[in-house]
C-alpha atoms as one frame of an Amber mdcrd trajectory, in Angstrom:
protein
  -9.758  -6.016  14.044 -12.085  -8.519  12.445 -10.513 -11.328  10.454 -11.755
  -9.955   7.099 -10.247  -6.564   7.977  -6.928  -8.167   8.878  -6.999 -10.199
   5.649  -7.774  -7.116   3.561  -4.943  -5.232   5.291  -2.540  -8.051   4.587
  -3.527  -8.372   0.922  -3.900  -4.654   0.124  -0.307  -4.037  -1.073  -0.453
  -6.974  -3.448  -3.978  -6.352  -4.726  -3.199  -2.729  -5.586   0.033  -3.649
  -7.383  -1.470  -6.335  -9.631  -3.876  -5.854 -12.539  -6.034  -8.728 -11.291
  -5.114  -8.198  -7.664  -8.598  -8.770  -6.295  -8.517 -12.329  -7.635  -5.845
 -12.947  -5.026  -8.510 -12.651  -2.324 -10.340 -15.588  -3.866  -7.147 -17.611
  -4.312  -6.059 -17.078  -0.709  -9.553 -17.699   0.597  -9.843 -20.969  -1.291
  -6.408 -22.130  -0.220  -7.086 -21.263   3.428 -10.631 -22.669   3.180 -12.166
 -19.470   4.534 -15.869 -18.963   4.954 -17.601 -17.315   2.005 -18.706 -14.426
   4.239 -15.114 -13.700   5.314 -14.043 -13.709   1.676 -16.937 -11.470   0.630
 -16.198  -8.944   3.374 -12.451  -8.760   2.640 -13.188  -8.412  -1.071 -15.714
  -5.619  -0.438 -13.233  -3.691   1.690 -10.531  -3.960  -0.944 -12.948  -2.916
  -3.696 -14.116   0.188  -1.843 -11.195   1.469   0.215  -9.935   3.686  -2.628
 -13.417   5.189  -2.953 -13.381   6.045   0.736  -9.893   7.571   0.415 -11.199
  10.061  -2.175 -14.646  10.574  -0.648 -14.704  14.368  -0.830 -14.095  14.253
  -4.585 -17.070  11.993  -5.308 -20.683  12.826  -6.091 -22.809  12.244  -2.997
 -24.951   9.459  -4.548 -21.832   7.442  -5.375 -20.367   7.828  -1.895 -23.714
   7.284  -0.177 -24.084   3.848  -1.750 -20.764   2.825  -0.200 -21.490   4.388
   3.186 -24.718   2.436   3.661 -23.086  -0.940   3.016 -23.056  -3.408   5.920
 -19.250  -3.575   6.000 -18.639   0.168   6.087 -17.132   0.274   9.597 -14.333
  -2.168   8.763 -13.960  -0.688   5.273 -13.553   2.757   6.750 -10.956   1.493
   9.200  -8.965  -0.026   6.323  -9.253   3.128   4.227  -8.244   5.336   7.163
  -5.104   3.293   7.733  -4.042   3.517   4.097  -5.058   7.165   3.698  -2.859
   8.021   6.700  -0.015   5.827   5.384  -0.140   7.299   1.887  -0.852  10.979
   2.626  -0.220  11.535   6.319  -3.806  12.778   6.591  -7.281  11.356   7.115
  -9.449  14.128   5.699 -11.422  11.918   3.310 -12.158   9.186   5.798 -12.956
  11.796   8.458 -15.486  13.214   5.997 -17.017   9.735   5.675 -17.329   9.482
   9.436 -19.073  12.869   9.515 -21.511  11.755   6.819 -22.246   8.553   8.734
 -23.514  10.756  11.581 -26.377  12.018   9.404 -29.891  11.124  10.407 -30.678
   7.669   8.915 -33.516   9.181   6.843 -31.040  11.587   5.286 -28.175   9.110
   4.893 -30.358   6.430   3.342 -33.866   7.692   2.603 -36.513   5.267   1.421
 -36.398   5.238  -2.396 -39.125   7.346  -3.964 -39.896   4.785  -6.675 -39.775
   1.040  -7.201 -40.090  -1.104 -10.285 -43.784  -1.562  -9.431 -44.199   2.223
  -9.543 -42.673   2.303 -13.020 -45.029  -0.451 -14.193 -48.006   1.389 -12.713
 -46.790   4.480 -14.557 -47.030   2.578 -17.850 -43.408   1.704 -18.443 -42.761
  -1.763 -19.845 -40.317  -3.768 -17.720 -36.868  -4.082 -19.205 -33.256  -3.049
 -19.006 -34.172   0.635 -18.708 -35.735   0.012 -15.287 -32.369  -0.066 -13.542
 -31.227   3.071 -15.372 -34.414   4.952 -14.498 -34.438   3.865 -10.863 -30.763
   4.779 -10.444 -31.322   8.208 -12.014 -34.269   8.853  -9.688 -32.266   7.668
  -6.689 -29.347   9.940  -7.611 -31.728  12.889  -7.972 -33.312  12.033  -4.623
 -29.940  11.849  -2.872 -28.891  15.134  -4.486 -32.198  16.564  -3.239 -33.223
  17.710  -6.723 -36.259  15.393  -6.516 -38.153  15.452  -3.250 -41.292  13.358
  -3.695 -42.942  10.640  -5.778 -44.587  13.099  -8.198 -41.292  14.843  -8.948
 -39.646  11.439  -9.390 -42.278  10.400 -11.943 -41.789  13.688 -13.810 -38.084
  12.928 -13.977 -38.869   9.449 -15.312 -41.078  10.994 -17.995 -38.297  13.413
 -19.007 -35.746  10.598 -19.146 -38.077   8.442 -21.233 -38.732  11.357 -23.612
 -34.969  11.859 -24.002 -34.550   8.204 -24.988 -37.108   8.465 -27.805
């Protein structure tokens, strides 16, 4: 296994038992003078392994965002180990592996809208941008919005609901 995967495996029991368990990753990393990238990867795995262990219960957009992360292979290995240890099964992590076999355009399609699209559509930049873009992305991933025009209609509906 990679070093970050081994570190995450080692720290998992402690991080799940403590309220601020993930801070332990930083403490250990600082004490051992680990590279920032090793720390970041171990932290990501520990933050997302529980998500992967309940993958079939999650909305697709939520799971998809985890599956497209750069560290998914090691994260999935960690989650598989603990899913098997805790339940004797690997159904959730097997499901993740199946989803990772999707065509890249289906697993991670190009977003239908950007912030520039919202500006061009007459929306003033602000905090609502992130909310609107996330709602459009969720609709796209759920296949309830299929193109740019439908995405802009959704934006209009969401903006009308906020008024």
